[in-house]
Coordinates of C-alpha atoms and ligand atoms in Angstrom, one line a residue:
M1 CA -154.6 25.9 -7.0
S2 CA -151.0 26.5 -7.9
Y3 CA -149.6 26.8 -11.4
Y4 CA -146.5 27.8 -13.4
R5 CA -146.5 31.0 -15.3
I6 CA -144.0 30.7 -18.1
V7 CA -143.1 33.3 -20.7
G8 CA -141.5 31.4 -23.5
G9 CA -138.8 32.3 -26.0
R10 CA -135.8 32.9 -23.7
P11 CA -132.9 30.7 -24.6
L12 CA -131.6 28.6 -21.7
E13 CA -128.0 28.8 -20.7
G14 CA -126.1 27.0 -18.0
C15 CA -125.2 23.8 -16.0
L16 CA -127.2 21.9 -13.5
T17 CA -126.6 18.9 -11.3
V18 CA -129.5 16.5 -11.8
Q19 CA -131.6 15.4 -8.8
G20 CA -131.6 11.9 -7.5
A21 CA -133.6 9.4 -9.6
K22 CA -137.3 9.0 -8.6
N23 CA -137.5 5.6 -10.0
S24 CA -134.4 4.4 -8.1
V25 CA -135.1 6.0 -4.7
L26 CA -138.6 4.5 -4.4
P27 CA -137.5 0.8 -4.6
I28 CA -134.4 1.7 -2.5
L29 CA -136.6 3.1 0.3
A30 CA -138.7 -0.1 0.2
A31 CA -135.5 -2.1 0.4
T32 CA -134.6 -0.4 3.7
L33 CA -137.2 -2.7 5.2
L34 CA -135.1 -5.7 4.5
A35 CA -132.8 -5.3 7.5
P36 CA -133.2 -4.0 11.1
G37 CA -131.1 -0.8 11.8
Q38 CA -130.7 2.6 10.2
S39 CA -130.0 2.8 6.5
I40 CA -128.7 6.0 5.0
I41 CA -129.9 7.2 1.6
R42 CA -128.0 10.0 0.0
N43 CA -128.9 12.2 -2.9
C44 CA -132.6 11.7 -2.1
P45 CA -134.8 14.1 -4.2
D46 CA -137.5 16.1 -2.5
L47 CA -140.6 14.7 -4.3
S48 CA -144.2 14.0 -3.2
D49 CA -143.7 10.4 -4.2
V50 CA -140.7 10.2 -1.8
S51 CA -142.9 11.7 1.0
A52 CA -145.5 9.1 0.2
A53 CA -142.9 6.3 0.5
L54 CA -141.6 7.8 3.8
D55 CA -145.2 8.0 5.1
I56 CA -145.6 4.3 4.4
L57 CA -142.3 3.5 6.1
S58 CA -143.3 5.5 9.2
L59 CA -146.7 3.8 9.4
L60 CA -145.0 0.4 9.3
G61 CA -143.0 1.5 12.4
C62 CA -139.7 2.9 10.9
R63 CA -138.2 6.0 12.2
V64 CA -137.6 8.3 9.3
D65 CA -135.6 11.5 9.3
R66 CA -134.6 13.8 6.4
Q67 CA -131.5 16.0 6.7
G68 CA -131.2 18.0 3.5
D69 CA -130.9 15.5 0.7
T70 CA -130.0 12.6 3.0
V71 CA -132.8 10.4 4.4
L72 CA -132.3 8.1 7.4
V73 CA -134.6 5.1 7.7
D74 CA -134.4 3.1 10.9
A75 CA -136.3 -0.2 10.3
S76 CA -135.2 -1.8 13.6
V77 CA -138.8 -2.4 14.7
L78 CA -141.8 -2.9 12.4
H79 CA -145.1 -3.3 14.0
R80 CA -147.4 -4.0 11.0
W81 CA -147.3 -5.4 7.5
D82 CA -150.4 -3.8 6.1
I83 CA -150.6 -0.6 4.1
P84 CA -154.0 1.2 4.1
E85 CA -155.7 2.1 0.9
R86 CA -155.2 5.8 1.6
L87 CA -151.4 5.5 1.3
M88 CA -151.5 3.0 -1.5
R89 CA -153.5 5.4 -3.6
E90 CA -151.1 8.2 -3.1
M91 CA -148.4 6.6 -5.2
R92 CA -148.7 4.1 -7.9
S93 CA -145.4 2.4 -7.2
S94 CA -146.4 1.6 -3.6
V95 CA -146.8 -2.0 -4.8
I96 CA -143.0 -2.3 -4.5
F97 CA -143.4 -2.6 -0.7
L98 CA -145.0 -6.0 -1.3
G99 CA -141.7 -7.9 -2.0
A100 CA -139.8 -6.1 0.8
L101 CA -142.5 -6.8 3.4
L102 CA -142.8 -10.4 2.4
A103 CA -139.0 -10.8 2.7
R104 CA -138.8 -9.1 6.1
M105 CA -142.1 -10.0 7.8
G106 CA -143.2 -13.1 5.8
A107 CA -146.5 -11.4 5.2
A108 CA -148.0 -8.3 3.5
E109 CA -151.4 -6.9 3.1
L110 CA -152.2 -4.0 0.8
S111 CA -154.8 -2.8 -1.6
Y112 CA -154.2 -2.4 -5.4
P113 CA -152.3 0.8 -6.2
G114 CA -154.6 3.7 -7.2
G115 CA -156.3 4.5 -10.5
C116 CA -154.7 4.6 -13.9
E117 CA -153.1 7.6 -15.6
L118 CA -151.4 5.8 -18.4
G119 CA -154.0 3.2 -19.1
P120 CA -154.3 -0.1 -17.3
R121 CA -151.3 -0.9 -15.1
P122 CA -151.7 -4.5 -14.1
I123 CA -149.6 -6.2 -11.4
D124 CA -150.1 -9.7 -12.6
L125 CA -146.4 -10.2 -13.2
H126 CA -145.5 -9.0 -9.7
L127 CA -147.9 -11.5 -8.2
A128 CA -146.8 -14.4 -10.5
A129 CA -143.2 -13.8 -9.5
L130 CA -143.9 -13.7 -5.8
R131 CA -146.2 -16.8 -6.1
A132 CA -143.3 -18.6 -7.9
L133 CA -141.2 -17.9 -4.9
G134 CA -143.7 -19.6 -2.7
A135 CA -145.9 -16.8 -1.5
D136 CA -149.6 -17.5 -1.0
I137 CA -151.5 -14.5 -2.4
R138 CA -155.2 -14.1 -2.1
E139 CA -157.1 -11.3 -3.7
A140 CA -160.4 -10.2 -2.3
Q141 CA -162.4 -6.9 -2.7
G142 CA -159.4 -4.9 -4.0
C143 CA -157.1 -6.2 -1.2
L144 CA -154.1 -8.4 -1.6
C145 CA -153.3 -10.7 1.3
C146 CA -149.8 -12.3 1.0
R147 CA -148.3 -14.9 3.2
G148 CA -144.8 -16.3 2.8
G149 CA -143.1 -17.5 5.9
R150 CA -141.4 -20.8 5.6
G151 CA -142.9 -21.5 2.3
L152 CA -140.6 -19.0 0.6
R153 CA -137.7 -20.4 -1.3
G154 CA -135.4 -19.3 -4.1
R155 CA -136.0 -20.7 -7.6
E156 CA -135.9 -19.8 -11.3
L157 CA -138.7 -17.5 -12.5
C158 CA -139.4 -16.0 -15.8
L159 CA -141.0 -12.6 -16.6
S160 CA -143.0 -12.6 -19.8
I161 CA -142.5 -8.8 -20.2
P162 CA -139.4 -7.1 -18.8
S163 CA -141.4 -5.2 -16.2
V164 CA -139.3 -2.8 -14.1
G165 CA -141.6 -3.0 -11.1
A166 CA -142.0 -6.8 -11.2
T167 CA -138.2 -7.2 -11.5
E168 CA -137.7 -5.0 -8.4
N169 CA -140.4 -6.7 -6.4
A170 CA -138.9 -10.1 -7.3
M171 CA -135.4 -9.0 -6.3
L172 CA -136.6 -7.7 -2.9
A173 CA -138.7 -10.8 -2.1
A174 CA -135.8 -13.0 -3.2
C175 CA -133.6 -11.5 -0.6
G176 CA -135.8 -13.2 2.0
C177 CA -136.0 -16.5 0.2
P178 CA -133.4 -19.1 1.2
G179 CA -131.6 -20.4 -1.8
V180 CA -130.9 -19.0 -5.3
T181 CA -133.5 -17.0 -7.2
T182 CA -132.8 -16.5 -10.9
I183 CA -135.0 -13.9 -12.6
M184 CA -135.1 -14.5 -16.3
G185 CA -136.4 -11.8 -18.7
A186 CA -135.6 -9.1 -16.1
A187 CA -135.9 -5.4 -17.0
R188 CA -132.5 -3.9 -17.7
E189 CA -133.2 -0.3 -16.7
P190 CA -130.3 1.6 -14.9
E191 CA -132.6 2.0 -11.9
I192 CA -132.4 -1.8 -11.4
V193 CA -128.6 -1.6 -11.3
D194 CA -129.0 1.1 -8.7
L195 CA -131.3 -1.1 -6.6
Q196 CA -128.6 -3.8 -6.8
G197 CA -126.0 -1.3 -5.7
F198 CA -128.1 -0.5 -2.6
L199 CA -128.7 -4.2 -1.9
H200 CA -124.9 -4.8 -2.1
S201 CA -124.4 -2.0 0.5
M202 CA -126.7 -4.1 2.8
G203 CA -124.6 -7.2 2.2
A204 CA -127.0 -8.9 -0.2
Q205 CA -125.6 -11.3 -2.9
V206 CA -127.2 -10.0 -6.1
S207 CA -125.8 -10.1 -9.5
G208 CA -126.7 -9.5 -13.2
A209 CA -128.7 -6.3 -12.8
G210 CA -128.5 -4.4 -16.1
S211 CA -128.8 -7.7 -18.0
S212 CA -131.9 -9.8 -18.5
V213 CA -130.9 -12.4 -15.9
V214 CA -130.7 -11.3 -12.3
T215 CA -129.5 -13.7 -9.6
V216 CA -130.2 -13.4 -5.9
R217 CA -128.8 -15.6 -3.2
G218 CA -131.4 -15.1 -0.5
G219 CA -132.0 -15.8 3.1
L220 CA -128.7 -14.3 4.2
P221 CA -128.6 -11.9 7.2
L222 CA -128.5 -8.3 5.9
H223 CA -127.4 -5.1 7.6
P224 CA -128.5 -1.5 7.0
G225 CA -127.3 0.1 3.8
D226 CA -125.5 3.4 3.0
Y227 CA -126.0 4.5 -0.5
G228 CA -126.1 7.5 -2.9
V229 CA -128.9 7.4 -5.4
M230 CA -128.0 7.8 -9.1
G231 CA -129.0 10.9 -11.0
D232 CA -132.4 11.0 -12.6
R233 CA -132.0 10.3 -16.4
I234 CA -135.6 11.4 -17.2
A235 CA -135.1 14.7 -15.3
A236 CA -131.9 15.1 -17.3
V237 CA -133.6 14.6 -20.6
T238 CA -136.3 17.0 -19.6
Y239 CA -133.8 19.8 -19.2
L240 CA -131.9 18.8 -22.3
C241 CA -135.1 18.8 -24.4
A242 CA -136.0 22.2 -22.9
A243 CA -132.8 23.5 -24.5
G244 CA -134.0 22.0 -27.8
A245 CA -137.4 23.7 -27.4
A246 CA -136.2 27.1 -26.2
G247 CA -132.7 27.2 -27.8
G248 CA -129.5 27.9 -26.0
R249 CA -127.1 25.4 -24.3
V250 CA -127.8 23.3 -21.2
L251 CA -125.3 20.9 -19.6
T252 CA -126.5 18.3 -17.1
R253 CA -124.2 16.7 -14.6
G254 CA -124.6 13.6 -12.5
V255 CA -126.0 11.2 -15.1
N256 CA -124.0 8.7 -17.1
P257 CA -124.7 9.8 -20.7
E258 CA -124.9 6.2 -21.7
C259 CA -128.3 6.1 -20.0
L260 CA -129.4 9.1 -22.2
K261 CA -128.1 7.8 -25.5
S262 CA -131.5 7.0 -27.1
V263 CA -132.8 10.5 -26.4
L264 CA -129.6 12.3 -27.2
S265 CA -129.4 10.7 -30.6
C266 CA -132.9 12.0 -31.4
L267 CA -131.9 15.6 -30.3
E268 CA -128.8 15.3 -32.5
E269 CA -130.9 14.1 -35.5
A270 CA -133.2 17.1 -34.9
G271 CA -130.3 19.5 -35.4
C272 CA -128.9 20.0 -31.9
T273 CA -125.2 19.8 -31.1
V274 CA -124.6 17.1 -28.4
E275 CA -121.5 16.7 -26.3
T276 CA -120.9 14.2 -23.5
G277 CA -118.3 13.4 -20.9
P278 CA -118.0 10.8 -18.1
D279 CA -121.0 12.1 -16.1
W280 CA -122.3 14.9 -18.1
A281 CA -124.2 15.7 -21.3
A282 CA -124.7 19.1 -23.1
V283 CA -127.2 20.0 -25.7
E284 CA -127.0 23.2 -27.8
C285 CA -129.7 24.3 -30.1
C286 CA -129.5 27.3 -32.4
Q287 CA -132.4 26.7 -34.8
P288 CA -135.9 25.2 -34.8
L289 CA -135.7 21.4 -34.4
S290 CA -136.3 19.4 -37.5
G291 CA -138.4 16.3 -37.9
I292 CA -136.7 12.9 -37.2
S293 CA -137.0 9.2 -38.0
P294 CA -139.8 7.4 -36.1
V295 CA -139.4 7.3 -32.3
R296 CA -140.6 4.0 -30.9
T297 CA -140.7 3.6 -27.1
A298 CA -139.2 0.3 -25.8
P299 CA -137.7 -1.2 -22.7
Y300 CA -134.2 0.0 -21.9
P301 CA -131.9 0.6 -23.7
G302 CA -134.6 1.6 -26.2
F303 CA -136.3 5.0 -26.2
P304 CA -137.9 5.5 -22.8
T305 CA -141.7 5.9 -22.6
D306 CA -141.1 8.5 -19.9
A307 CA -139.4 10.7 -22.4
Q308 CA -142.0 10.4 -25.2
A309 CA -144.2 13.3 -24.2
I310 CA -141.2 15.5 -23.5
L311 CA -139.5 15.0 -26.8
M312 CA -142.8 15.4 -28.6
A313 CA -143.3 18.7 -26.9
A314 CA -139.9 20.0 -28.1
L315 CA -140.5 18.8 -31.7
A316 CA -144.0 20.2 -31.9
G317 CA -142.6 23.8 -31.9
G318 CA -139.9 22.9 -34.5
K319 CA -140.2 22.2 -38.2
G320 CA -140.9 18.9 -40.0
T321 CA -142.8 15.8 -39.2
T322 CA -142.0 13.0 -36.7
M323 CA -143.9 9.8 -36.0
F324 CA -144.1 8.4 -32.4
V325 CA -145.1 4.8 -31.6
E326 CA -145.9 4.2 -27.9
N327 CA -145.3 0.6 -27.2
I328 CA -145.2 0.4 -23.4
F329 CA -148.5 2.0 -22.2
D330 CA -151.9 2.2 -23.8
N331 CA -153.0 5.7 -22.8
R332 CA -149.9 7.8 -22.9
Y333 CA -150.9 10.6 -25.3
R334 CA -153.0 12.6 -22.8
H335 CA -150.7 15.5 -23.2
V336 CA -151.6 15.8 -26.9
D337 CA -154.9 17.7 -26.3
E338 CA -153.1 20.2 -24.1
L339 CA -150.3 20.7 -26.6
R340 CA -152.9 21.3 -29.3
R341 CA -154.2 24.2 -27.2
M342 CA -150.7 25.7 -27.7
G343 CA -151.1 25.4 -31.5
A344 CA -149.4 22.0 -31.9
D345 CA -150.3 19.8 -34.9
I346 CA -150.4 16.3 -33.6
Q347 CA -152.6 13.5 -35.1
V348 CA -153.1 10.4 -32.9
S349 CA -154.3 7.0 -34.0
G350 CA -154.0 4.2 -31.5
R351 CA -150.4 3.8 -30.5
V352 CA -149.2 6.2 -33.2
A353 CA -148.9 10.0 -33.0
V354 CA -147.7 12.1 -35.9
V355 CA -146.3 15.5 -35.0
T356 CA -145.8 18.2 -37.5
G357 CA -143.8 21.1 -36.3
T358 CA -145.6 24.4 -36.7
G359 CA -142.5 26.6 -36.4
R360 CA -143.5 28.0 -33.0
L361 CA -146.2 27.2 -30.4
H362 CA -148.1 29.9 -28.6
G363 CA -148.9 30.4 -25.0
A364 CA -152.2 29.0 -23.5
S365 CA -153.7 27.9 -20.3
V366 CA -153.0 24.1 -20.0
R367 CA -153.3 21.4 -17.4
S368 CA -150.9 18.5 -16.6
T369 CA -152.6 15.2 -16.9
D370 CA -149.7 13.1 -15.6
L371 CA -146.1 13.5 -14.4
R372 CA -144.3 13.4 -17.8
G373 CA -147.2 14.9 -19.6
G374 CA -146.9 17.9 -17.2
A375 CA -143.1 18.2 -17.8
A376 CA -143.8 18.1 -21.6
L377 CA -146.2 21.2 -21.2
V378 CA -143.4 23.1 -19.4
V379 CA -140.9 22.2 -22.2
A380 CA -143.4 23.4 -24.8
A381 CA -144.1 26.6 -22.9
L382 CA -140.4 27.4 -22.7
G383 CA -140.2 27.6 -26.5
A384 CA -143.7 29.1 -27.1
K385 CA -144.5 32.7 -27.9
G386 CA -146.1 34.5 -25.1
E387 CA -147.4 33.4 -21.7
T388 CA -148.4 29.9 -20.7
Q389 CA -150.1 28.8 -17.5
V390 CA -149.4 25.2 -16.6
S391 CA -151.7 23.9 -13.8
G392 CA -151.9 20.4 -12.3
L393 CA -148.5 20.9 -10.6
N394 CA -149.3 18.0 -8.2
H395 CA -148.3 15.7 -11.0
I396 CA -145.0 17.5 -11.7
C397 CA -144.1 17.5 -8.0
R398 CA -144.3 13.7 -7.9
G399 CA -141.1 13.6 -10.0
Y400 CA -139.3 16.9 -10.2
D401 CA -137.5 18.5 -7.3
G402 CA -137.9 22.3 -7.7
M403 CA -138.3 22.3 -11.5
E404 CA -139.1 26.0 -11.5
R405 CA -135.9 26.8 -9.6
T406 CA -133.8 24.7 -11.9
L407 CA -135.3 26.3 -15.0
A408 CA -135.1 29.9 -13.6
A409 CA -131.4 29.3 -12.9
L410 CA -131.0 28.5 -16.6
G411 CA -132.6 31.8 -17.5
A412 CA -136.2 30.7 -18.0
D413 CA -138.9 33.2 -17.2
I414 CA -140.9 30.9 -14.9
Q415 CA -142.8 31.5 -11.7
K416 CA -144.7 29.3 -9.4
I417 CA -147.9 31.0 -8.5
E418 CA -149.5 29.7 -5.3
Ligands
UD1_501 C1 -141.7 1.9 -14.4 C2 -141.4 3.3 -14.1 C3 -142.1 4.2 -15.0 C4 -141.9 3.8 -16.5 C5 -142.0 2.3 -16.7 C6 -141.6 1.8 -18.0 C7 -141.0 3.3 -11.7 C8 -141.5 3.8 -10.3 N1 -141.8 3.6 -12.7 O1 -143.0 1.7 -14.2 O2 -141.8 5.6 -14.8 O3 -142.7 4.5 -17.3 O4 -141.3 1.6 -15.7 O5 -140.3 2.1 -18.2 O6 -140.0 2.8 -11.8 N2 -147.0 -4.9 -17.1 C9 -147.9 -6.0 -17.0 N3 -148.1 -6.7 -15.8 C10 -147.4 -6.3 -14.7 C11 -146.5 -5.2 -14.8 C12 -146.3 -4.6 -16.0 O7 -148.6 -6.3 -18.0 O8 -147.6 -7.0 -13.7 C13 -146.9 -4.2 -18.3 C14 -147.3 -2.7 -18.2 O9 -148.7 -2.6 -18.4 C15 -146.5 -2.1 -19.3 C16 -145.2 -2.9 -19.3 O10 -145.5 -4.1 -18.6 O11 -147.1 -2.2 -20.5 C17 -144.0 -2.2 -18.6 O12 -144.4 -1.8 -17.3 P1 -143.4 -1.7 -16.1 O13 -142.0 -1.9 -16.6 O14 -143.9 -2.7 -15.0 O15 -143.6 -0.3 -15.5 P2 -143.6 0.2 -14.0 O16 -142.6 -0.6 -13.2 O17 -145.0 0.3 -13.5

């Protein structure tokens, strides 16, 4: 069992170029299925979720090759449209292959994506959107059997919640539906704009990503795409919050600071100095973080649920009280018990968590319970007194490409022990 050994209290100093965005590259890899031929995906991070997506593409018949941070996916020949449960369980966002397979093959068969780490993660909106486009979807014994074929056609559909995954699934399926699809109530996350960018590189006619109405003119012949994935805004805020927890100054490059605004304003309110440029953001912290006004997670451009645990970890070692309200997922405070082992004072009641900074956390042996919860423990450890051991690195590897190397380059005392 591998773990991180972190000795906290060393200020972080330096610049880093942020890895490609996990939440962009996964739908983009699924989108490579839309056209025969070889797509080129640049700035592809080395993550276990990416490996899981590449395994699915290989199984479907694609030839997949990774050269450094460039991934080539040749989707000329697909010989199946089903994804076995083993691969579906490896990655929760595997459901995104549904829309792409439906568009390319007119059929898809897959099981429900694996268990829950953040509470229930239903896919009813994904299925309703695809059904609205004409797909026949039957559910039996945990298996989804989808047929589209000539029944698929573009039309207006409305998402009752701005779900990121359902918006992406609908966009991918709509590329294979003749006519115009209008997705009302679409999620506005930057990763959806990135997916639109990749679809443009394939010749698709998609517009409106980044607003709540996305339009796709589908049924057109597409060609392979060539695209550079945007920088990962959640990885960026992780390293910026680490500067808040440990002190020092960290500058992240490769992410538009507009995408970081809601988190940067919290760090500023907590006492950090924040500077931004066209594609960079820097956070400097010279004193313990202070408590801030309530942090409420919300769909973009609101405060991201993915940054909730990470900011909480930084504030737990500061001074003053902050209230968090988690509005997106039901069970996203699993990191709290682990932070308490490090001396954090956090009270949870339903969707609300109240964090009272204790001045400084102390080292402990803790375990990641999910991807961002794991990142939060690392952030807490960097500011804590003494040694922390963070296990459960399989969660962290799903979303961070060489986190220990990045932090060590900033001066952190961190080692991965195999
Ligand atoms: C994506 C991100 C994840 C992030 C989340 C919210 C990826 C790979 N993952 O997840 O990191 O935390 O957005 O920003 O991009 N919902 C339903 N029915 C559905 C779908 C969603 O009720 O069919 C609900 C969910 O339970 C949740 C809310 O909608 O309460 C938002 O979820 P959604 O935006 O779909 O999250 P994901 O796409 O799974």
